[in-house]
Tab-separated table of C-alpha atoms and ligand atoms in Angstrom:
chain	number	residue	atom	x	y	z
A	195	MET	CA	-26.353	1.106	1.503
A	196	THR	CA	-22.791	2.168	1.647
A	197	ALA	CA	-19.941	0.157	0.102
A	198	PHE	CA	-16.348	-0.409	0.814
A	199	LYS	CA	-13.917	1.769	-1.288
A	200	PRO	CA	-12.380	-0.504	-4.014
A	201	LEU	CA	-8.805	-1.415	-3.239
A	202	VAL	CA	-6.738	-4.144	-4.863
A	203	PHE	CA	-4.165	-6.094	-2.845
A	204	SER	CA	-2.012	-8.989	-3.702
A	205	GLY	CA	1.312	-10.627	-2.797
A	206	VAL	CA	4.006	-12.872	-4.078
A	207	GLN	CA	6.365	-14.995	-1.964
A	208	PRO	CA	10.151	-14.543	-2.143
A	209	THR	CA	10.671	-18.298	-2.282
A	210	GLY	CA	12.823	-18.735	-5.409
A	211	ASN	CA	12.874	-17.911	-9.018
A	212	LEU	CA	9.732	-16.177	-10.206
A	213	HIS	CA	8.359	-18.057	-13.224
A	214	LEU	CA	5.939	-17.705	-16.170
A	215	GLY	CA	3.032	-18.854	-13.998
A	216	ASN	CA	3.747	-16.075	-11.464
A	217	TYR	CA	4.019	-13.681	-14.258
A	218	LEU	CA	0.879	-14.593	-16.335
A	219	GLY	CA	-1.317	-15.627	-13.417
A	220	ALA	CA	-0.577	-12.744	-11.130
A	221	ILE	CA	1.964	-9.982	-12.047
A	222	ARG	CA	0.541	-9.158	-15.403
A	223	LYS	CA	-2.853	-8.779	-13.752
A	224	PHE	CA	-1.283	-6.585	-11.197
A	225	VAL	CA	-0.042	-4.310	-13.944
A	226	ALA	CA	-3.265	-4.075	-15.775
A	227	LEU	CA	-5.157	-3.257	-12.724
A	228	GLN	CA	-3.144	-0.151	-11.908
A	229	ALA	CA	-4.848	2.157	-14.469
A	230	ASP	CA	-8.275	2.185	-12.692
A	231	ASN	CA	-7.665	1.165	-9.099
A	232	ASP	CA	-5.745	1.937	-5.875
A	233	CYS	CA	-3.303	-0.971	-5.581
A	234	ILE	CA	-1.066	-2.396	-2.876
A	235	TYR	CA	1.425	-5.073	-3.984
A	236	CYS	CA	3.407	-6.969	-1.327
A	237	VAL	CA	6.445	-9.202	-1.180
A	238	VAL	CA	5.066	-11.586	1.340
A	239	ASP	CA	8.372	-12.538	3.076
A	240	LEU	CA	6.683	-13.777	6.430
A	241	HIS	CA	4.927	-16.473	4.256
A	242	SER	CA	8.260	-17.493	2.816
A	243	ILE	CA	9.476	-19.006	6.153
A	244	THR	CA	6.366	-21.289	6.633
A	245	ALA	CA	7.483	-24.063	4.457
A	246	GLN	CA	11.315	-23.599	4.728
A	247	LEU	CA	12.677	-21.577	7.678
A	248	VAL	CA	16.352	-20.983	6.463
A	249	HIS	CA	16.918	-19.338	3.156
A	250	GLU	CA	20.374	-18.734	1.778
A	251	ASP	CA	19.685	-15.090	0.537
A	252	LEU	CA	16.070	-14.021	1.688
A	253	LYS	CA	17.127	-10.330	1.368
A	254	GLY	CA	18.123	-10.877	-2.405
A	255	GLN	CA	14.922	-12.931	-3.047
A	256	ILE	CA	12.842	-10.088	-1.733
A	257	ARG	CA	14.618	-7.594	-3.704
A	258	SER	CA	14.269	-9.715	-6.834
A	259	ILE	CA	10.465	-9.884	-6.510
A	260	ALA	CA	10.264	-6.074	-5.987
A	261	ALA	CA	12.433	-5.759	-9.092
A	262	ALA	CA	10.096	-8.002	-11.028
A	263	PHE	CA	7.118	-6.003	-10.020
A	264	ILE	CA	8.745	-2.804	-11.162
A	265	ALA	CA	10.299	-4.315	-14.380
A	266	SER	CA	6.905	-5.605	-15.341
A	267	GLY	CA	5.395	-2.044	-15.190
A	268	ILE	CA	4.083	-1.552	-11.531
A	269	ASP	CA	4.411	2.105	-10.581
A	270	PRO	CA	5.651	2.249	-6.939
A	271	GLU	CA	4.894	6.011	-6.678
A	272	LYS	CA	1.237	5.860	-7.642
A	273	HIS	CA	0.620	2.482	-5.883
A	274	ILE	CA	2.271	0.839	-2.970
A	275	VAL	CA	5.030	-1.770	-3.211
A	276	PHE	CA	6.678	-3.080	0.035
A	277	ASN	CA	7.683	-6.206	2.009
A	278	GLN	CA	5.325	-7.645	4.433
A	279	SER	CA	7.547	-7.961	7.529
A	280	ALA	CA	8.038	-4.079	7.349
A	281	VAL	CA	4.456	-3.704	8.473
A	282	PRO	CA	4.102	-5.697	11.803
A	283	GLN	CA	0.329	-5.003	11.648
A	284	HIS	CA	-0.022	-8.014	9.292
A	285	ALA	CA	1.263	-10.351	11.919
A	286	GLU	CA	-0.800	-8.609	14.622
A	287	LEU	CA	-4.035	-9.040	12.637
A	288	ALA	CA	-3.098	-12.584	11.762
A	289	TRP	CA	-2.979	-13.491	15.550
A	290	ILE	CA	-6.487	-12.181	16.021
A	291	PHE	CA	-7.584	-14.171	12.852
A	292	ASN	CA	-5.933	-17.320	14.372
A	293	CYS	CA	-8.502	-16.871	17.205
A	294	VAL	CA	-11.313	-16.252	14.659
A	295	ALA	CA	-10.574	-19.169	12.324
A	296	ARG	CA	-11.289	-22.745	13.291
A	297	ILE	CA	-8.591	-25.508	13.179
A	298	GLY	CA	-10.899	-27.604	10.999
A	299	TRP	CA	-10.940	-24.820	8.437
A	300	MET	CA	-7.109	-24.900	8.084
A	301	ASN	CA	-6.969	-28.689	8.056
A	302	ARG	CA	-9.086	-28.659	4.818
A	303	MET	CA	-6.675	-26.422	2.881
A	304	THR	CA	-5.295	-28.484	-0.088
A	305	GLN	CA	-2.144	-26.273	-0.342
A	306	PHE	CA	-1.350	-27.266	3.393
A	307	LYS	CA	-1.960	-31.089	2.668
A	308	ASP	CA	0.276	-30.693	-0.548
A	309	LYS	CA	3.119	-28.845	1.143
A	310	ALA	CA	3.004	-30.734	4.442
A	311	GLY	CA	2.930	-34.055	2.472
A	312	LYS	CA	2.759	-37.271	4.520
A	313	ASP	CA	4.666	-35.909	7.569
A	314	ARG	CA	2.000	-33.469	8.643
A	315	GLU	CA	2.946	-33.569	12.441
A	316	ASN	CA	6.331	-32.216	11.391
A	317	ALA	CA	5.025	-29.257	9.452
A	318	SER	CA	5.395	-25.756	11.002
A	319	LEU	CA	2.522	-24.291	12.751
A	320	GLY	CA	2.953	-21.333	10.425
A	321	LEU	CA	2.319	-23.507	7.343
A	322	LEU	CA	-0.999	-24.548	8.914
A	323	ALA	CA	-1.812	-20.980	9.916
A	324	TYR	CA	-0.736	-19.607	6.496
A	325	PRO	CA	-4.229	-18.737	5.196
A	326	SER	CA	-4.988	-16.718	8.349
A	327	LEU	CA	-1.857	-14.562	7.690
A	328	MET	CA	-3.064	-14.259	4.060
A	329	ALA	CA	-6.447	-12.986	5.140
A	330	ALA	CA	-4.776	-10.609	7.477
A	331	ASP	CA	-2.484	-9.308	4.551
A	332	ILE	CA	-5.643	-8.401	2.559
A	333	LEU	CA	-7.917	-7.269	5.316
A	334	VAL	CA	-5.498	-5.034	7.281
A	335	TYR	CA	-6.091	-2.666	4.316
A	336	ARG	CA	-9.870	-3.716	3.975
A	337	ALA	CA	-9.047	-4.464	0.451
A	338	THR	CA	-11.815	-5.721	-1.742
A	339	HIS	CA	-10.154	-7.333	-4.824
A	340	VAL	CA	-7.374	-9.777	-4.888
A	341	PRO	CA	-5.719	-10.723	-8.352
A	342	VAL	CA	-4.245	-14.288	-7.872
A	343	GLY	CA	-3.779	-17.554	-9.743
A	344	ASP	CA	-6.285	-20.304	-9.614
A	345	ASP	CA	-4.387	-22.150	-6.675
A	346	GLN	CA	-5.172	-19.404	-4.291
A	347	LYS	CA	-9.057	-19.655	-4.783
A	348	GLN	CA	-9.517	-21.751	-1.551
A	349	HIS	CA	-7.393	-19.458	0.564
A	350	LEU	CA	-9.561	-16.466	-0.583
A	351	GLU	CA	-12.720	-18.283	0.340
A	352	LEU	CA	-11.291	-18.771	3.765
A	353	ALA	CA	-10.523	-15.151	3.906
A	354	ARG	CA	-14.157	-14.436	3.342
A	355	ASP	CA	-15.096	-16.943	5.986
A	356	ILE	CA	-12.778	-15.243	8.516
A	357	ALA	CA	-14.195	-11.790	7.477
A	358	MET	CA	-17.717	-12.931	7.877
A	359	LYS	CA	-17.264	-14.663	11.377
A	360	PHE	CA	-15.486	-11.522	12.670
A	361	ASN	CA	-18.241	-9.336	11.369
A	362	LEU	CA	-21.081	-11.588	12.843
A	363	ASP	CA	-19.234	-12.248	16.141
A	364	PHE	CA	-18.539	-8.570	16.740
A	365	ARG	CA	-21.663	-7.161	14.986
A	366	ASP	CA	-22.911	-5.037	18.034
A	367	LYS	CA	-19.430	-3.704	18.887
A	368	ILE	CA	-18.836	-2.893	15.197
A	369	ARG	CA	-22.082	-0.893	15.149
A	370	ALA	CA	-21.174	0.848	18.440
A	371	SER	CA	-17.614	1.851	16.982
A	372	GLY	CA	-19.113	3.622	14.057
A	373	THR	CA	-16.603	2.091	11.741
A	374	GLY	CA	-18.677	-0.525	10.002
A	375	VAL	CA	-20.234	-0.430	6.582
A	376	ASP	CA	-23.601	-1.888	5.460
A	377	ILE	CA	-23.169	-4.493	2.872
A	378	LEU	CA	-25.139	-7.446	1.203
A	379	VAL	CA	-23.872	-10.875	1.448
A	380	GLY	CA	-26.149	-12.652	-1.045
A	381	ASP	CA	-29.540	-11.234	-0.066
A	382	GLU	CA	-28.451	-10.842	3.668
A	383	PRO	CA	-27.745	-7.251	4.921
A	384	VAL	CA	-24.589	-7.275	7.103
A	385	HIS	CA	-23.021	-4.457	9.061
A	386	ALA	CA	-19.426	-5.410	8.373
A	387	TYR	CA	-16.074	-4.123	9.471
A	388	PHE	CA	-14.223	-6.337	6.876
A	389	PRO	CA	-15.216	-6.603	3.185
A	390	MET	CA	-16.064	-9.868	1.497
A	391	VAL	CA	-13.008	-10.038	-0.757
A	392	GLU	CA	-13.495	-10.797	-4.292
A	393	PRO	CA	-10.978	-13.101	-6.006
A	394	MET	CA	-9.818	-12.029	-9.568
A	395	ILE	CA	-8.737	-15.366	-10.963
A	396	GLU	CA	-10.095	-14.988	-14.533
A	397	GLY	CA	-7.524	-14.091	-17.231
A	398	PRO	CA	-5.806	-15.925	-20.065
A	399	ALA	CA	-3.529	-18.063	-17.747
A	400	PRO	CA	-5.127	-18.720	-14.374
A	401	ARG	CA	-3.108	-21.985	-14.056
A	402	VAL	CA	0.162	-22.448	-16.023
A	403	MET	CA	1.229	-25.918	-15.906
A	404	SER	CA	4.667	-27.708	-15.694
A	405	LEU	CA	6.671	-28.071	-18.952
A	406	ARG	CA	7.501	-31.520	-17.857
A	407	ASP	CA	3.899	-32.663	-16.769
A	408	GLY	CA	0.971	-30.897	-18.067
A	409	THR	CA	-1.148	-32.090	-14.963
A	410	LYS	CA	1.010	-30.377	-12.497
A	411	LYS	CA	1.153	-26.624	-11.660
A	412	MET	CA	4.310	-24.704	-12.758
A	413	SER	CA	5.886	-24.047	-9.408
A	414	LYS	CA	9.087	-22.430	-7.859
A	415	SER	CA	9.627	-25.423	-5.747
A	416	ASP	CA	9.491	-28.038	-8.456
A	417	PRO	CA	12.975	-29.759	-8.203
A	418	SER	CA	13.224	-29.803	-11.908
A	419	ASP	CA	14.370	-26.333	-13.389
A	420	LEU	CA	13.132	-27.743	-16.875
A	421	SER	CA	9.516	-27.543	-15.562
A	422	ARG	CA	9.456	-23.844	-15.580
A	423	ILE	CA	10.499	-20.759	-17.431
A	424	ASN	CA	12.009	-18.412	-14.974
A	425	LEU	CA	11.810	-14.702	-15.335
A	426	MET	CA	15.646	-14.511	-15.118
A	427	ASP	CA	16.271	-17.146	-17.810
A	428	ASP	CA	18.193	-15.986	-20.860
A	429	ALA	CA	16.971	-16.510	-24.512
A	430	GLU	CA	19.016	-19.670	-24.841
A	431	THR	CA	17.737	-21.308	-21.656
A	432	ILE	CA	14.046	-20.348	-22.634
A	433	SER	CA	14.565	-21.971	-26.024
A	434	LYS	CA	16.095	-25.072	-24.491
A	435	LYS	CA	13.262	-25.419	-21.988
A	436	ILE	CA	10.536	-24.998	-24.665
A	437	ARG	CA	12.266	-27.479	-27.041
A	438	LYS	CA	12.454	-30.031	-24.348
A	439	ALA	CA	8.836	-29.476	-23.123
A	440	LYS	CA	6.871	-32.654	-22.944
A	441	THR	CA	4.408	-32.991	-25.830
A	442	ASP	CA	2.495	-35.731	-27.551
A	443	PRO	CA	3.040	-37.016	-31.180
A	444	GLU	CA	-0.149	-35.531	-32.620
A	445	ALA	CA	-0.405	-32.277	-34.654
A	446	LEU	CA	-2.134	-29.386	-33.064
A	447	PRO	CA	-5.945	-29.432	-33.366
A	448	SER	CA	-7.722	-26.581	-35.274
A	449	GLU	CA	-10.258	-26.099	-32.478
A	450	THR	CA	-9.995	-25.997	-28.627
A	451	GLU	CA	-12.180	-29.127	-28.296
A	452	GLY	CA	-9.316	-30.934	-29.751
A	453	LEU	CA	-7.116	-30.144	-26.676
A	454	LYS	CA	-9.138	-32.238	-24.438
A	455	GLY	CA	-7.020	-34.980	-22.944
A	456	ARG	CA	-3.905	-33.427	-24.186
A	457	PRO	CA	-2.727	-31.424	-21.106
A	458	GLU	CA	0.753	-30.563	-22.509
A	459	ALA	CA	-0.555	-29.383	-25.761
A	460	GLU	CA	-3.282	-27.291	-23.916
A	461	ASN	CA	-0.717	-25.721	-21.754
A	462	LEU	CA	1.641	-24.688	-24.484
A	463	VAL	CA	-1.213	-23.233	-26.559
A	464	GLY	CA	-2.504	-21.395	-23.428
A	465	ILE	CA	0.943	-19.972	-22.702
A	466	TYR	CA	1.114	-18.811	-26.402
A	467	ALA	CA	-2.368	-17.296	-26.170
A	468	ALA	CA	-1.649	-15.435	-22.941
A	469	LEU	CA	1.817	-14.154	-24.027
A	470	SER	CA	0.182	-12.858	-27.343
A	471	ASP	CA	-3.032	-11.534	-25.773
A	472	ARG	CA	-5.026	-13.841	-27.987
A	473	SER	CA	-7.513	-16.521	-27.259
A	474	LYS	CA	-6.602	-20.260	-27.559
A	475	ALA	CA	-9.145	-20.543	-30.427
A	476	GLU	CA	-7.293	-17.752	-32.213
A	477	VAL	CA	-3.974	-19.443	-31.815
A	478	LEU	CA	-5.328	-22.749	-33.061
A	479	ALA	CA	-6.775	-20.965	-36.028
A	480	GLU	CA	-3.298	-20.141	-36.937
A	481	PHE	CA	-1.290	-23.251	-35.860
A	482	GLY	CA	-4.011	-26.035	-36.220
A	483	GLY	CA	-2.838	-28.974	-38.236
A	484	GLN	CA	0.940	-28.077	-37.588
A	485	GLN	CA	3.448	-30.169	-35.736
A	486	PHE	CA	5.169	-29.145	-32.468
A	487	SER	CA	8.340	-28.878	-34.440
A	488	THR	CA	6.702	-25.759	-36.089
A	489	PHE	CA	4.751	-24.462	-33.027
A	490	LYS	CA	7.592	-24.627	-30.509
A	491	PRO	CA	10.092	-22.339	-32.333
A	492	ALA	CA	7.275	-19.822	-32.703
A	493	LEU	CA	6.569	-20.044	-28.985
A	494	VAL	CA	10.387	-19.528	-28.240
A	495	ASP	CA	10.373	-16.399	-30.237
A	496	LEU	CA	7.164	-15.041	-28.588
A	497	ALA	CA	8.351	-15.932	-25.050
A	498	VAL	CA	11.842	-14.341	-25.653
A	499	ASN	CA	10.255	-11.149	-27.097
A	500	VAL	CA	7.911	-10.610	-24.195
A	501	LEU	CA	10.243	-11.807	-21.395
A	502	SER	CA	13.710	-10.440	-22.406
A	503	PRO	CA	12.944	-6.784	-21.830
A	504	ILE	CA	11.448	-7.522	-18.290
A	505	THR	CA	14.518	-9.823	-17.584
A	506	ALA	CA	16.977	-6.917	-18.708
A	507	GLU	CA	15.240	-4.433	-16.538
A	508	MET	CA	15.132	-6.723	-13.512
A	509	ARG	CA	18.826	-7.337	-13.882
A	510	ARG	CA	19.485	-3.530	-14.052
A	511	LEU	CA	17.382	-2.868	-11.060
A	512	MET	CA	18.978	-5.629	-8.969
A	513	ASP	CA	22.334	-4.022	-9.503
A	514	ASP	CA	20.974	-0.923	-7.740
A	515	THR	CA	20.029	-2.479	-4.296
A	516	ALA	CA	19.909	0.993	-2.623
A	517	HIS	CA	17.209	2.032	-5.079
A	518	ILE	CA	15.074	-0.979	-4.496
A	519	ASP	CA	15.491	-0.737	-0.777
A	520	ALA	CA	14.352	2.838	-0.888
A	521	ILE	CA	11.238	1.960	-2.883
A	522	LEU	CA	10.376	-0.816	-0.248
A	523	ARG	CA	11.048	1.443	2.638
A	524	ASN	CA	8.783	4.215	1.207
A	525	GLY	CA	6.118	1.702	0.306
A	526	GLY	CA	6.333	0.253	3.875
A	527	GLU	CA	5.858	3.467	5.550
A	528	ARG	CA	2.753	4.358	3.423
A	529	ALA	CA	1.355	0.810	4.051
A	530	ARG	CA	2.023	0.999	7.778
A	531	ALA	CA	0.081	4.331	8.046
A	532	ARG	CA	-3.044	2.473	6.551
A	533	ALA	CA	-2.632	-0.612	8.524
A	534	GLU	CA	-2.197	1.086	11.795
A	535	LYS	CA	-5.665	2.686	11.447
A	536	THR	CA	-7.254	-0.864	10.926
A	537	ILE	CA	-5.417	-2.259	14.004
A	538	ALA	CA	-6.502	0.693	16.179
A	539	GLU	CA	-10.092	0.168	15.122
A	540	VAL	CA	-10.095	-3.603	15.358
A	541	SER	CA	-8.514	-3.316	18.931
A	542	ASP	CA	-11.151	-0.961	19.931
A	543	ILE	CA	-13.982	-3.291	18.595
A	544	ILE	CA	-12.441	-6.357	20.470
A	545	GLY	CA	-11.898	-4.349	23.516
A	546	PHE	CA	-8.113	-4.192	23.976
A	547	LEU	CA	-6.836	-1.242	25.922
A	548	ARG	CA	-4.199	0.512	24.032
B	614	LIG	N1	1.475	-22.151	-12.156
B	614	LIG	C1	0.750	-21.008	-11.888
B	614	LIG	N2	-0.036	-20.436	-12.745
B	614	LIG	C2	-0.733	-19.313	-12.593
B	614	LIG	N3	-0.662	-18.538	-11.512
B	614	LIG	C3	0.322	-18.995	-10.530
B	614	LIG	N4	0.723	-18.575	-9.402
B	614	LIG	C4	1.699	-19.376	-8.871
B	614	LIG	N5	1.847	-20.342	-9.648
B	614	LIG	C5	1.107	-20.195	-10.794
B	614	LIG	C6	0.303	-17.273	-8.764
B	614	LIG	O1	1.445	-16.488	-8.487
B	614	LIG	C7	1.171	-15.742	-7.336
B	614	LIG	C8	2.333	-15.684	-6.632
B	614	LIG	O2	2.485	-17.023	-5.915
B	614	LIG	P1	3.323	-17.312	-4.684
B	614	LIG	O3	4.750	-17.345	-5.090
B	614	LIG	O4	3.098	-16.340	-3.598
B	614	LIG	O5	2.823	-18.758	-4.143
B	614	LIG	P2	2.587	-20.037	-4.875
B	614	LIG	O6	1.160	-19.988	-5.490
B	614	LIG	O7	2.690	-21.172	-3.942
B	614	LIG	O8	3.644	-20.055	-6.050
B	614	LIG	P3	4.550	-21.301	-6.508
B	614	LIG	O9	5.408	-20.883	-7.660
B	614	LIG	O10	3.800	-22.487	-6.590
B	614	LIG	O11	5.613	-21.299	-5.262
B	614	LIG	P4	6.003	-22.430	-4.374
B	614	LIG	O12	6.535	-23.517	-5.250
B	614	LIG	O13	6.933	-21.903	-3.447
B	614	LIG	O14	4.594	-23.041	-3.721
B	614	LIG	C9	-0.071	-16.189	-6.705
B	614	LIG	O15	-1.177	-15.269	-7.132
B	614	LIG	C10	-0.323	-17.459	-7.385
B	614	LIG	O16	-1.739	-17.820	-7.472
């Protein structure tokens, strides 16, 4: 039994200010995975026009995500950093996947339901097909591992369904092409062209919640800026947002059990734990019994210490757009070379004449 070569792929949309949820749920994992893996990190600009077509400064947003990757510690020479639209093979494979995936699969996606809201008929076709493009982003490199936040779990399950259907529908042609790999799916041996991607969701902060409502995900598109800590916020703004963060009147518990039913307290303790590389239990061992009036200033100090060097480096990088553009161009060329090979093989398997 052979296996797919391990490859990490993930992406971030240039849809607004990057926030602490993006950083703890995704970017920090990207950084950690570099040491032992071949990694491709993408600014997924094609995705950014699915919910909102016109952006005031999309180029600036793309550069700011690339700057955040690099300022956080991603090495664009050892690994690949690029923007999605520079590699048209993503969109080409997405079209093929639109024909593999079923409309019913897309209709079940909770992110589509949330983002389309009540006026579903008026949502863009791109918003409905978003998970198909996301599957193509990953599988055009035949990537095996995808570090993401908890909210992307359903999309990754769909990427596996698309890969599986393609592998089964084209089973004989994949075998004839000599490009397949024998894998086990459960106990079932499958001769596969596309791997079954593994989501990497675990980590200290798979779902960071809004500072204004502990039951809602921290999100770039939340209309209240007080709901999130942006990577570009200065120390004073971080302090203001944490001081104003919603809490309850109780003191912090000494054990994690005591966080049940207290979503805001759980969120702030989770953020503290993730930023300090400790468990929630360890944080509560230190702060249990104390009021938020003591805990919040400690969280402000920690958040400012961790985030301010990244913010400063992001600002420095964003002042040198030529440097960022050169990194993205170079990454795009290297990504394209890999993606072209997949598209040539997939076209041959399907039977397109090229
Ligand atoms: N609150 C969060 N907690 C943990 N991880 C999160 N991610 C997003 N929000 C949280 C993870 O960040 C990565 C990049 O996300 P994205 O920008 O591509 O899309 P998103 O998940 O739709 O992020 P937002 O902030 O909620 O954007 P909008 O408001 O535009 O929809 C992903 O790995 C995601 O899981």
